[in-house]
Phi, psi and omega in degrees: 000140177280159186232152183260153167273162180250108188220150191281158162180145187284327175241153188233158177254330171205170173214126175251337179223126183240138173263100202245102178055023186102004184223119178272158180236132174267119182273354179289148192281149180221174184039218185305318165317303177303315183292332167273352189260127170288161186283099180251029182267002170301338175267354200249358168081195177296156171274131183217129177224141181235328178082348181260351182233058198291326184291303188304330191274327181289324173297318170306314175302305169321298176321314175301316171298324173291314191289325178281338186305139171273007169213170188283124183220154164229152211225130172239114183274169195295329178290322170314317178299323186267344186291331185249162186265089182258109183258344178212171200286334180299311179295333170307308173286345184305337176275001172278158179302146179069007177241136177235161176226150171268133174263163168218129184052032183082005196237119183312130180234315183238151169247133179246126191251129174046039174080011177268154177313153181294323174311342188269006184252126170250161184238135185228152167241117184043041174095002179246119176301130184245123186277122177292160168298344164275339177128231191277332179285098186286121175283113170268006175278332180290346180247113178298142171282355177300338180280342190278147167262332174191164190231127170248126186247116172259117188265325180253111190283134167252145183321329178278009170262155177294153187284347177282353180279111185260299183264325172163184188235142177244115193248118183267111188268097184302159182279142180245153177291327174289012175281330199255151165308309194196233187287140181208125177226124176225163172175188190203148168215148180205166177219154190207166170221160176253149189287316184283131173103175181252129179052049178269098185270153173235137182222139177207152184201146182215150166213131186233117181228130177203161174206158178243152194227122174269097178257181172292346186244028179117197178263150180219141176228129183232131174234129172230148187218145167217159182217159166207142185216134172224136188225117177254138204195134166251156189238128156278141184194141166218142169229147178218129171260135175250163181205155162275128184255121176307326186282339183280098177247005182295160183302144189081009183294337188303327185245025180260122179230126186257149175296100176280339176206131172237135184215164173241133171241107185253109194259135161255122186229141165218109193258141174214151175229106179260144175218148172231133171216143175225142170217138180233129175244130175240120171248107167280344166190190195284340188269350190221136171218131163245137194236140170242111172246148174215137172231128178231127180230125182252134167227119186245147173213100177268106188241121165268115173232132183257109195250096179270115186236126167270109192279079194292324190267023173315316194249022195292336176286000176270348180297138173289145185261012186293146169264005184283160176285151181211158182302150192242359175300151187297136159248110179275004179218066171301159172279340186243189177291328189093003177307131172055026182245113185284332179307333176273354189092008177281150167229173179301332189270314182228155172166193183214127181242133184247128179071064191257165178261141181257121174248098193247136169241137175252121188230130171236127183222163185218083172282134173208132173230134187229139172234127172230103186242138192225130188231142161237132187215152183219143169232122179225136161276112194284296178179149172049048184082355186269137190232135183232126170235143174219153190226122155242129193223147175235126173228139180231134185234144187220136180238105181256093186270024196284151175242124166309316178186140176229122181245133171246131184241135192215148181286152177279159182312330177302126189277344173276005169270345178277162180267147164272139192218123179259126187237147179221106184251021177305324180261121183296352176265355186229141177210082183236082181307143177250136186255143181217158164288149182270121183250149182223127181246159172074173180225169176054225185283000183259006184295138171228146191240148182208161172288117179258221187294141167306142169243132176267311178268104188296346182276002175285341181275136177294136186218077184288149183295128185245337176204161174222122176240133168251136180240121178242111195217106169242118171260114176257123167247137181238125178231139174241143180226135170237121174222145179226133189221122162272127177231136175251106181274126177260177161309316185233021187201157166226126181253133185247130153231132186226156179226128186231134163247138178224133162226120187243128183231105179253127188240114180258137184226101196235128188208145193226165168236125182234119179255132178207021175243152176311311184293334178279325172308316195286328199286320188260005172080026186269125175272159185262000163255132194286327184298346178263006182242343185272176171247180171262012170276116173283168190300136187256004187258183184248005183287123172291120185249344180087354174201157176258175178188175189249133173280151176304157161286106183297309185303319174291320175310301185300319172308302188298321178302300187304323186281306175303315171294337170298306185273339193221142179279140174305147170246145183287149179256091191293335178291343179250008191250137176204174171218097182260131173232137192239123171236136184225113160273107185239145167223149196216147168230144191199149185210136179242110176266115187256123170242173176297338176267354183145223185202165177224129175242141184194157178167192176216143180246129173252130179226127166257125193243139190233118169253135170227140185211145185224134182197164181259135171244152181246088174260100181073231179265009181253124181241126171203181181283137175246125174257130175221141178242144173204153173206151178207162185234127186227140171253157182216093177278155177199148180225138179226124185235131191224112192245116180274103179297299173219205192278359183240348195232137178224159182234118173249142175222126180229157159226134182221184187200146181201177179213130184261111173277140178306159192281162195299307179305328180274349176265359187288145183287003179317143177202121173248109169258117179243111184283340169297309175274355178060053187224152174222137183224153176145203189265167181217087185300342182260012186292144180270164181273158176288134174251140177233140177233131194228145174237131186235138166234116186224151170238145185220135182233110176264102192285153176255133005272344178207130178157183179196133181234124176225156167208149177195161181230142188224159176208134180235131169265142185227137183234148174060045183294140182275139186222141162269126173207167169269125177198175171298120187316308188045042166222149175263019185297344187244011178292149174200139184057239189258354181284114169267110184260006171308320180280001191273160184281107179271135169246109176167202182275135185206174180265139167253218190258206180250181180180208184191160180225133186219160178180194175212163173226158181209132180214156178211142166224119179225134176247147177286340190318296183303341179242016180286333178291313178305332195261353175076026170288141168296153191291347183280330188290341178301344185281357179265149175216165174215153174227146171189145180212166191210126174244129165246140186230144175220116167227152186211107168235161200271128165267132186279150167312138180218127186050239171274349185267119178288176174307141176208165177255138178243170173275164165297136187288147178072011175261118175266141181291330173217121181238130178213154177232128172240134190228140162227143174212163171237126182212114189185142181065042164081002180252124176227124191233131171219140170248124179240132182235139180227140174223140156230150180291163177303155185220144169306139174259293192222142171255128186280142176275331185203191192259014173310314184249023160081008167115191190290151171244151186225161164249149176290170179308143184240132175227131179236148182209120167245146180232144183214138170229143172226143173224121182289108179290312181225181176287345181259346191227138174215156175241147176220156177222125181235145182230121176257151183062045185306312186277352173044050165291148179283159159274125181242107185249133189228161171249137178235088191283015191302309188293332178282328178286327187284329183297337175258007177086003179278137175305154181235357181292337189265357190218027175277144162075037181265136191286129174253341183210125174226117184222136170233153196233335178094163170285162176229147187232126179215151181201156180180203186232157174227142179221150177220129180220000000 
């Protein structure tokens, strides 16, 4: 491999190797991008690296990969991953055009590409698709960005990519010793604090060491890397669950939805990311390379959650079902709780409910996800233009959902021992209940309830312990991949044929211990009075809650859990246990033809998929093993045309196709049949995959000496959209004896109608440096640069009719109409400062079948801003400072029944946009040192 020399220059025509903040980046193509890119360096000029402009240089390196690719890609170079406080791959890619993210606890988790559902985005390490511990929904927060040399986001699928890649693929290119000249040592260490909480600290560190050795059997490169990140935090949270109340028949009831439960989930979290990776590359000669690669990543979430839930609909059945009009003046002494009762002056927005149940949960969990992927690969130039590449991979992913212990506390049945609650939901960003003692006058039918003295400390109310649970739940996915590709290089073309075999086996194993008697509580040392289980530590967040409480004692919870496991045996949760195996036999043919004006890439991939599932079914009073098998064969054609208008401008046109298969837990053959309620729930092994067919048209302009402009449009047609919904079972498969279950209501995954998603993208990356002299600007102005991109989406899919709700059109889940990123930076004289802002508009979260839970749910618009600063003390050391979540905007999820009501001809304005979840996490500040040798 050739390497560049390092020498200063103000403007750049290309970058093949950049020394970036202590990490050298090779912009030579690797993996899929290398296979697609012809030798196009003749128009890219001389290789130049300065080390003084790390952001500009890394952007130039990324643009080199993009320009030379024969399909539509976007690239994050390694320094862009490190220049902002990007602790995981989702955050690192979020600044690219067409990329938006979904967050958990303020941390980027899932990636949506160009407005498509998160399940349409696949994750790869060095071109090998990796099954996330969760399954099809690739979780990117468990992948620390420290392992990546660069990240290539492919938006247009080619035949050598798996057919399950519908919207695109995020390919993490791991570092290699051959990325560096010789011995290389780089790392970082930092410390930070979170805004919320007392002493909520943050730690991070990373180390990369590599070397190249000339031996008698060729050159060998060895690289070892590790990273650690710890984040301690507190969460502000409130949630409200709405429902339509059957007993509310008074005039105007059609648009009234009442809060059945209001709650606070108050988290004390410690999140950690570890990664260890190693790579050995052997080049016995110029024609052969063999590589061994291992990556082990762990994401852990130690969570203590105090959950206070106000069961507002506890006495719903006592509400009158009369449809007659009534006075709506306030009655402060009703005969019932007053839930959903307009006749005492209550409304869905404001009111008072008397003697309600506090349902409190204290939960301690040790959530852990891991990915251990191991690859052996080879690339060989055989002879006369023939090339052979092969890959073998084994990946094991684990999703440990275990709960160390969960104690549930409930108010007693005596109404006067319960609180009276005044609620006010008029402000979408507030839910602050006011608590009172409950008073009663009269006896029997003449009893009337009223609010007594106000109560601030919620733990003054009696809440006896009602149950204690220990959960042991681990899902393990073992995946095997074998791939062989034979390529023939002709004068103006490359022909490829390949075969790939994938086998994935997911086993869910869940068991629990459930204690619910006083004797059992005493045996494990659990007090029945919460005040003997709590601490003096008060709420550490900033949310006005309307009451005070004490956090539960985690040491007492751990001790009770240990004792419960010593005294009692775990019981399998058979309805959640399954074994699903998936095998994919794939073959592809593709060709790349190069012309003076550009290139054409086309071909087809054919996949034969076999599914086998084993699980326990409960049909009435009978329980037994169910085995289900299914198979299908799918073809995925694609075509990509790349036209070079001149040496700086490109037109890209592509057609591609893909299929998103249901997740493994949705394919499980578990079935639970309830003959009393005439319901069936479980998996659906026979569900069909979502099919998508897309067209992309893009114009790219690579400005000289450096810069980038892009505009493009995309369209995808979607068929057999996957929904979780309720429907008539419609099959005799579960009939037994004289019982016909074909008309039972089935709840699970199923196929709906079709639809489409289309939109456009635009992006720009510009630095002022090359034009300062011509514009007569002072030299220091050359340090300024900007990056900006915007994506516009419009999606529509058909939701089939169900019951009283007719067929209607909805958006694709995860789709924002507008996503844009704005970034500005200054870097010169050793100083590098960058500000990055992203906004995505509201997006659909879940699709409702009916108005039982008040309608479809959405996430409100999300705004994020991060700031980073670096200063190079010497060429080997720099200090850094980062501020994350600068705007500290809340995450807000809301329910909107408008589309369901309008489908039935009911006015909608009175009941739209009710908050059902609200969280805020505070700003984070971190700083440290980076070094490079």
